[in-house]
Coordinates of C-alpha atoms and ligand atoms in Angstrom, one line a residue:
X7 CA 153.0 85.1 -51.5
X8 CA 152.2 81.5 -51.0
X9 CA 148.8 79.8 -50.3
X10 CA 148.8 77.2 -47.6
X11 CA 145.9 74.7 -47.6
X12 CA 144.3 73.1 -44.5
X13 CA 145.9 69.8 -45.5
X14 CA 149.4 71.3 -45.1
X15 CA 148.9 72.7 -41.6
X16 CA 149.9 69.6 -39.6
X17 CA 152.5 68.0 -41.9
X18 CA 155.5 68.7 -39.6
X19 CA 154.1 67.6 -36.3
X20 CA 155.8 64.2 -35.9
X21 CA 158.4 65.6 -33.4
X22 CA 155.9 67.4 -31.1
X23 CA 155.5 64.5 -28.6
X24 CA 157.2 65.6 -25.3
X25 CA 157.9 69.1 -26.6
X26 CA 157.0 72.1 -24.4
X27 CA 154.9 75.0 -25.6
X28 CA 154.4 78.2 -23.5
X29 CA 151.2 80.1 -24.5
X30 CA 150.3 83.5 -23.1
X31 CA 146.6 84.1 -23.2
X32 CA 146.1 80.4 -23.2
X33 CA 142.9 80.6 -21.1
X34 CA 140.5 81.3 -23.9
X35 CA 140.0 81.7 -27.6
X36 CA 143.0 81.4 -29.9
X37 CA 145.4 80.5 -27.1
X38 CA 143.2 77.7 -25.9
X39 CA 142.7 76.3 -29.4
X40 CA 146.5 76.4 -30.0
X41 CA 147.1 74.6 -26.6
X42 CA 144.7 71.8 -27.7
X43 CA 146.2 71.6 -31.2
X44 CA 149.7 71.1 -29.8
X45 CA 148.4 68.7 -27.1
X46 CA 146.9 66.4 -29.7
X47 CA 150.5 65.5 -30.7
X48 CA 151.6 64.9 -27.1
X49 CA 153.1 68.3 -26.3
X50 CA 153.2 69.8 -22.8
X51 CA 151.6 73.2 -22.4
X52 CA 152.5 76.1 -20.1
X53 CA 149.4 78.4 -19.8
X54 CA 149.9 82.0 -18.7
X55 CA 146.8 84.1 -18.4
X56 CA 145.1 86.6 -16.2
X57 CA 142.0 84.4 -16.1
X58 CA 142.9 81.3 -14.0
X59 CA 139.5 79.5 -14.1
X60 CA 139.5 79.6 -17.9
X61 CA 143.1 78.5 -17.9
X62 CA 142.2 75.5 -15.8
X63 CA 139.5 74.7 -18.3
X64 CA 142.2 74.8 -21.0
X65 CA 144.3 72.5 -18.9
X66 CA 141.5 69.9 -18.8
X67 CA 141.0 70.2 -22.6
X68 CA 144.8 69.6 -23.1
X69 CA 144.7 66.5 -21.0
X70 CA 141.5 65.3 -22.8
X71 CA 143.1 65.9 -26.2
X72 CA 146.5 64.3 -25.6
X73 CA 146.8 63.1 -22.0
X74 CA 146.9 59.5 -23.3
X75 CA 150.1 60.3 -25.4
X76 CA 151.9 62.3 -22.7
X77 CA 150.4 65.8 -23.1
X78 CA 150.4 67.7 -19.8
X79 CA 149.8 71.3 -18.7
X80 CA 150.7 73.9 -16.1
X81 CA 148.6 76.9 -15.3
X82 CA 150.2 80.1 -13.9
X83 CA 148.4 83.4 -13.4
X84 CA 150.2 86.1 -15.4
X85 CA 149.6 89.6 -16.5
X86 CA 151.7 89.9 -19.7
X87 CA 152.1 93.7 -19.1
X88 CA 154.1 92.9 -15.9
X89 CA 157.7 91.8 -16.7
X90 CA 158.1 90.0 -13.3
X91 CA 154.9 88.0 -14.0
X92 CA 156.3 86.8 -17.2
X93 CA 159.7 86.0 -15.6
X94 CA 157.8 83.9 -13.1
X95 CA 155.8 82.2 -15.8
X96 CA 158.8 81.1 -17.8
X97 CA 160.7 80.0 -14.7
X98 CA 157.8 77.9 -13.4
X99 CA 157.3 76.3 -16.8
X100 CA 161.0 75.5 -17.2
X101 CA 161.2 74.2 -13.7
X102 CA 158.3 71.8 -14.2
X103 CA 159.1 70.5 -17.7
X104 CA 162.8 71.1 -17.9
X105 CA 162.7 72.7 -21.4
X106 CA 160.7 75.2 -23.5
X107 CA 160.6 74.6 -27.3
X108 CA 157.8 76.8 -28.6
X109 CA 156.4 80.1 -27.4
X110 CA 153.1 81.6 -28.6
X111 CA 152.3 85.2 -27.6
X112 CA 148.5 85.1 -27.9
X113 CA 147.4 87.3 -24.9
X114 CA 145.6 90.3 -26.3
X115 CA 142.8 92.7 -25.9
X116 CA 140.6 94.4 -28.5
X117 CA 139.5 97.7 -27.1
X118 CA 137.4 98.2 -30.2
X119 CA 135.9 100.4 -31.3
X120 CA 138.7 102.4 -29.8
X121 CA 137.5 105.8 -31.0
X122 CA 140.4 107.7 -29.6
X123 CA 140.5 109.9 -32.7
X124 CA 136.7 110.4 -33.1
X125 CA 136.2 114.1 -32.3
X126 CA 133.8 114.5 -29.4
X127 CA 132.3 117.7 -28.1
X128 CA 133.1 119.9 -31.1
X129 CA 136.3 120.5 -32.9
X130 CA 137.6 123.0 -30.3
X131 CA 137.0 120.7 -27.3
X132 CA 140.3 119.8 -25.6
X133 CA 141.6 116.4 -26.6
X134 CA 141.4 113.5 -24.1
X135 CA 144.7 111.6 -23.5
X136 CA 144.5 108.4 -25.7
X137 CA 144.6 105.2 -23.7
X138 CA 147.6 103.0 -24.5
X139 CA 146.2 99.9 -22.7
X140 CA 145.9 98.0 -26.0
X141 CA 149.6 98.7 -26.8
X142 CA 150.6 97.6 -23.3
X143 CA 149.0 94.2 -23.7
X144 CA 149.3 93.4 -27.4
X145 CA 152.7 95.0 -28.1
X146 CA 154.7 95.5 -24.8
X147 CA 153.4 92.2 -23.5
X148 CA 154.5 90.4 -26.7
X149 CA 158.0 92.0 -26.6
X150 CA 158.4 90.9 -23.0
X151 CA 157.4 87.4 -24.0
X152 CA 159.9 87.5 -27.0
X153 CA 162.8 88.4 -24.8
X154 CA 162.2 85.7 -22.3
X155 CA 161.5 83.2 -25.0
X156 CA 164.8 84.0 -26.6
X157 CA 166.6 83.4 -23.3
X158 CA 164.8 80.0 -22.6
X159 CA 164.9 78.7 -26.2
X160 CA 168.6 79.5 -26.4
X161 CA 169.2 77.2 -23.4
X162 CA 168.7 74.2 -25.6
X163 CA 171.9 73.8 -27.6
X164 CA 170.6 70.9 -29.8
X165 CA 169.3 71.5 -33.3
X166 CA 165.7 70.6 -32.3
X167 CA 163.2 73.0 -33.8
X168 CA 162.3 76.0 -31.8
X169 CA 159.9 78.9 -32.6
X170 CA 158.2 82.1 -31.3
X171 CA 154.9 82.9 -32.8
X172 CA 153.1 86.2 -32.3
X173 CA 149.4 86.7 -32.7
X174 CA 148.9 89.5 -35.2
X175 CA 145.8 90.4 -37.1
X176 CA 144.6 91.4 -40.5
X177 CA 144.3 94.8 -38.8
X178 CA 148.1 94.6 -38.7
X179 CA 148.3 94.4 -42.5
X180 CA 145.3 96.7 -43.2
X181 CA 144.1 99.8 -41.3
X182 CA 141.2 99.4 -38.9
X183 CA 139.1 102.7 -38.7
X184 CA 137.9 103.1 -35.0
X185 CA 140.6 100.6 -33.9
X186 CA 143.7 102.7 -34.4
X187 CA 145.5 101.5 -31.3
X188 CA 144.7 97.9 -32.0
X189 CA 145.8 98.2 -35.6
X190 CA 149.0 100.0 -34.5
X191 CA 149.8 97.2 -32.0
X192 CA 149.3 94.5 -34.7
X193 CA 151.3 96.4 -37.4
X194 CA 154.1 96.7 -34.8
X195 CA 154.2 93.0 -34.4
X196 CA 154.6 92.4 -38.1
X197 CA 157.6 94.8 -38.1
X198 CA 159.0 93.3 -34.9
X199 CA 158.8 89.7 -36.3
X200 CA 160.5 90.7 -39.6
X201 CA 163.2 92.5 -37.7
X202 CA 163.8 89.7 -35.2
X203 CA 164.1 87.0 -37.8
X204 CA 167.9 87.2 -38.5
X205 CA 169.0 87.5 -34.9
X206 CA 166.8 84.6 -33.8
X207 CA 168.1 82.4 -36.7
X208 CA 171.6 82.6 -35.3
X209 CA 170.2 80.9 -32.2
X210 CA 168.2 78.3 -34.2
X211 CA 164.8 79.9 -33.4
X212 CA 162.0 80.5 -36.0
X213 CA 159.7 83.5 -35.7
X214 CA 156.4 84.2 -37.4
X215 CA 153.3 86.3 -36.9
X216 CA 149.8 84.9 -37.6
X217 CA 147.4 87.5 -38.8
X218 CA 143.7 86.4 -38.8
X219 CA 140.6 88.2 -39.8
X220 CA 137.9 88.3 -37.1
X221 CA 137.3 85.0 -35.2
X222 CA 134.3 84.2 -33.0
X223 CA 135.9 84.6 -29.6
X224 CA 135.2 86.5 -26.4
X225 CA 137.4 89.4 -27.6
X226 CA 134.7 90.6 -29.9
X227 CA 132.4 93.1 -28.2
X228 CA 128.8 93.8 -29.2
X229 CA 129.5 96.8 -31.5
X230 CA 132.1 94.8 -33.4
X231 CA 129.7 91.9 -33.8
X232 CA 127.0 94.2 -35.1
X233 CA 129.4 95.7 -37.6
X234 CA 130.3 92.2 -38.8
X235 CA 126.7 91.0 -39.2
X236 CA 126.5 88.6 -42.2
X237 CA 130.2 88.4 -42.8
X238 CA 132.1 85.1 -42.5
X239 CA 134.7 84.7 -39.7
X240 CA 138.0 82.9 -39.8
X241 CA 137.5 79.4 -38.2
X242 CA 139.3 79.1 -34.8
X243 CA 140.6 75.6 -35.8
X244 CA 142.4 77.1 -38.9
X245 CA 144.0 79.8 -36.8
X246 CA 145.3 77.2 -34.4
X247 CA 146.5 75.2 -37.4
X248 CA 148.3 78.2 -38.8
X249 CA 150.2 78.7 -35.5
X250 CA 151.2 75.0 -35.4
X251 CA 152.3 75.2 -39.1
X252 CA 154.2 78.5 -38.6
X253 CA 156.0 77.0 -35.6
X254 CA 156.9 73.6 -37.1
X255 CA 157.8 74.5 -40.7
X256 CA 161.4 73.4 -41.1
X257 CA 162.1 75.8 -44.0
X258 CA 164.3 78.8 -42.7
X259 CA 163.2 80.9 -45.7
X260 CA 159.8 81.1 -44.2
X261 CA 161.0 82.3 -40.8
X262 CA 160.0 86.0 -40.2
X263 CA 156.9 85.6 -42.4
X264 CA 153.4 86.9 -41.8
X265 CA 150.6 84.4 -42.2
X266 CA 147.5 86.2 -43.4
X267 CA 144.0 84.6 -42.9
X268 CA 142.0 87.3 -44.7
X269 CA 138.6 85.6 -44.5
X270 CA 137.3 82.1 -44.1
X271 CA 139.5 80.9 -47.0
X272 CA 143.1 79.6 -47.3
X273 CA 146.1 81.0 -45.5
X274 CA 148.5 83.3 -47.4
X275 CA 152.1 83.4 -46.3
X276 CA 153.8 86.8 -46.9
X277 CA 157.5 86.3 -46.8
X278 CA 159.5 88.9 -44.9
X279 CA 161.7 89.7 -47.9
X280 CA 159.0 90.8 -50.3
X281 CA 160.0 94.5 -50.0
X282 CA 163.6 94.0 -48.7
X283 CA 165.2 94.9 -52.1
X284 CA 167.8 97.3 -53.4
X285 CA 169.5 99.5 -50.8
X286 CA 167.4 97.9 -48.0
X287 CA 168.9 94.5 -48.9
X288 CA 172.4 96.0 -48.5
X289 CA 171.5 97.4 -45.1
X290 CA 170.1 94.0 -44.0
X291 CA 173.4 92.3 -45.1
X292 CA 175.5 94.8 -43.1
X293 CA 173.3 94.5 -40.0
X294 CA 173.5 90.7 -40.3
X295 CA 177.3 90.8 -40.3
X296 CA 177.1 92.8 -37.0
X297 CA 174.7 90.3 -35.6
X298 CA 177.0 87.4 -36.5
X299 CA 179.9 89.1 -34.6
X300 CA 177.7 89.7 -31.6
X301 CA 176.5 86.1 -31.7
X302 CA 180.0 84.8 -31.7
X303 CA 181.0 87.0 -28.8
X304 CA 177.9 85.8 -26.8
X305 CA 178.5 82.2 -27.8
X306 CA 182.1 82.1 -26.6
X307 CA 181.3 84.1 -23.5
X308 CA 178.8 81.4 -22.7
X309 CA 181.4 78.6 -23.3
X310 CA 184.0 80.4 -21.0
X311 CA 181.3 81.0 -18.5
X312 CA 180.4 77.3 -18.4
X313 CA 184.1 76.4 -18.1
X314 CA 184.5 78.8 -15.2
X315 CA 181.5 77.2 -13.5
X316 CA 183.1 73.8 -14.0
X317 CA 186.4 74.7 -12.4
X318 CA 184.9 77.1 -9.8
X319 CA 184.4 74.5 -7.0
X320 CA 188.2 73.7 -7.2
X321 CA 189.4 77.3 -7.1
X322 CA 189.9 77.1 -3.3
X323 CA 192.2 74.1 -3.7
X324 CA 194.1 75.9 -6.5
X325 CA 194.4 79.1 -4.4
X326 CA 195.8 77.0 -1.5
X327 CA 198.2 75.0 -3.8
X328 CA 199.7 78.0 -5.7
X329 CA 201.6 79.5 -2.6
X330 CA 202.6 76.0 -1.5
X331 CA 204.1 75.2 -4.9
X332 CA 205.7 78.7 -5.1
X333 CA 207.2 78.2 -1.6
X334 CA 208.6 74.8 -2.6
X335 CA 210.3 76.2 -5.7
X336 CA 211.6 79.2 -4.0
X337 CA 213.1 77.0 -1.3
X338 CA 214.5 74.5 -3.8
X339 CA 215.9 76.8 -6.4
X340 CA 216.2 80.4 -5.1
X341 CA 217.1 80.2 -1.4
X342 CA 219.1 76.9 -1.6
Ligands
NAD21 N1 139.2 87.1 -32.2 C1 139.5 87.8 -33.2 O1 138.7 88.3 -34.0 C2 141.0 88.1 -33.5 C3 141.4 88.4 -34.8 C4 142.7 88.6 -35.0 C5 143.7 88.5 -34.0 N2 143.2 88.2 -32.7 C6 144.3 88.1 -31.7 O2 144.3 86.8 -31.1 C7 144.8 86.9 -29.8 C8 143.8 86.1 -28.9 O3 142.6 86.7 -28.9 P1 141.3 85.9 -28.7 O4 140.4 86.1 -29.9 O5 141.6 84.5 -28.4 O6 140.6 86.6 -27.5 P2 140.1 86.0 -26.1 O7 139.5 87.2 -25.4 O8 139.1 84.9 -26.4 O9 141.4 85.5 -25.4 C9 142.4 86.4 -25.0 C10 143.0 85.8 -23.7 O10 144.1 86.7 -23.4 C11 144.0 86.9 -22.0 N3 144.5 88.2 -21.6 C12 144.1 89.4 -21.9 N4 144.9 90.3 -21.4 C13 145.9 89.7 -20.7 C14 147.0 90.1 -20.0 N5 147.2 91.4 -19.7 N6 147.8 89.2 -19.5 C15 147.6 87.9 -19.7 N7 146.5 87.4 -20.3 C16 145.7 88.3 -20.9 C17 142.5 86.8 -21.6 O11 142.3 86.5 -20.3 C18 142.1 85.7 -22.6 O12 142.2 84.4 -22.0 C19 144.8 88.4 -29.4 O13 146.2 88.8 -29.5 C20 144.0 89.0 -30.5 O14 144.4 90.4 -30.8 C21 141.9 87.9 -32.4

């Protein structure tokens, strides 16, 4: 585990001018703070959120923070649980800015206290079906974002930095009584990030999950605020800094890491390999070999596909010429 101080958070930001960052849940809270943090360095921001008025507010904040050095923004209504909404979000962003370099999956809901497992009406009362809404937004929505991010980030064949950052939680590293679904969704993102790391590295894409303690945003409902009375919260600016740091750190060894912000103190980076030892290490190595073969197949399929597209406009001419040339040779050498 490595401690990261506030002074280190923005040390790799020199290349952000003109880069494009897509943020789900960019209308409020963490997503908005991340948008403004990137915009200060001249990045262009694609904001996808259910809440369009708040997203337009973020857009104004982006222009205020970095408009003078080229920052820009696009707002698109998007429900992350709907695949087609996310497809349209990425397509609109790519069409406007011509590239996507960083993706931050921040859209999330709390649903706490969830209470699905609190026994109500006596121990023999029939159980109510648990709501999976939190998993739909926090987990399924992030998985959709990751798949589309992979596709769009892969389009850039340069060695420019690229990253996908997921918004986890300390509840994804610890349990959260009364918030089982929330905790499950955030634990899942930690495992998802660790698993995705090697595949994404082949395509030059970093991944990380940022796991803050409670932050003072609109996600916190009154019962949660009561429970937290007197306890410090994680400053929003530090969470945004952790996202920028996780996205821009050039060290591949830190890709796949979880960045814990356990209270209002320093950030702790937990590297993905801390428990990947012994037989698990061997399994990782075998699976990585499979990934490399699949990568090469996909890579060369792409090259042949591009070549085909290049020659495709001339195929009519070739199809017309082949019988002519054949006829010529048959006449000249066979039927002479
Ligand atoms: N605030 C905290 O205490 C805290 C702590 C740890 C992690 N987080 C995580 O940070 C992320 C952001 O939360 P926040 O604190 O900024 O909350 P927030 O409520 O301030 O912002 C969440 C944003 O996500 C949007 N959103 C919600 N559902 C959506 C959907 N289906 N499709 C598209 N957009 C949707 C909302 O409209 C809102 O703009 C979440 O993933 C949350 O779990 C928050």
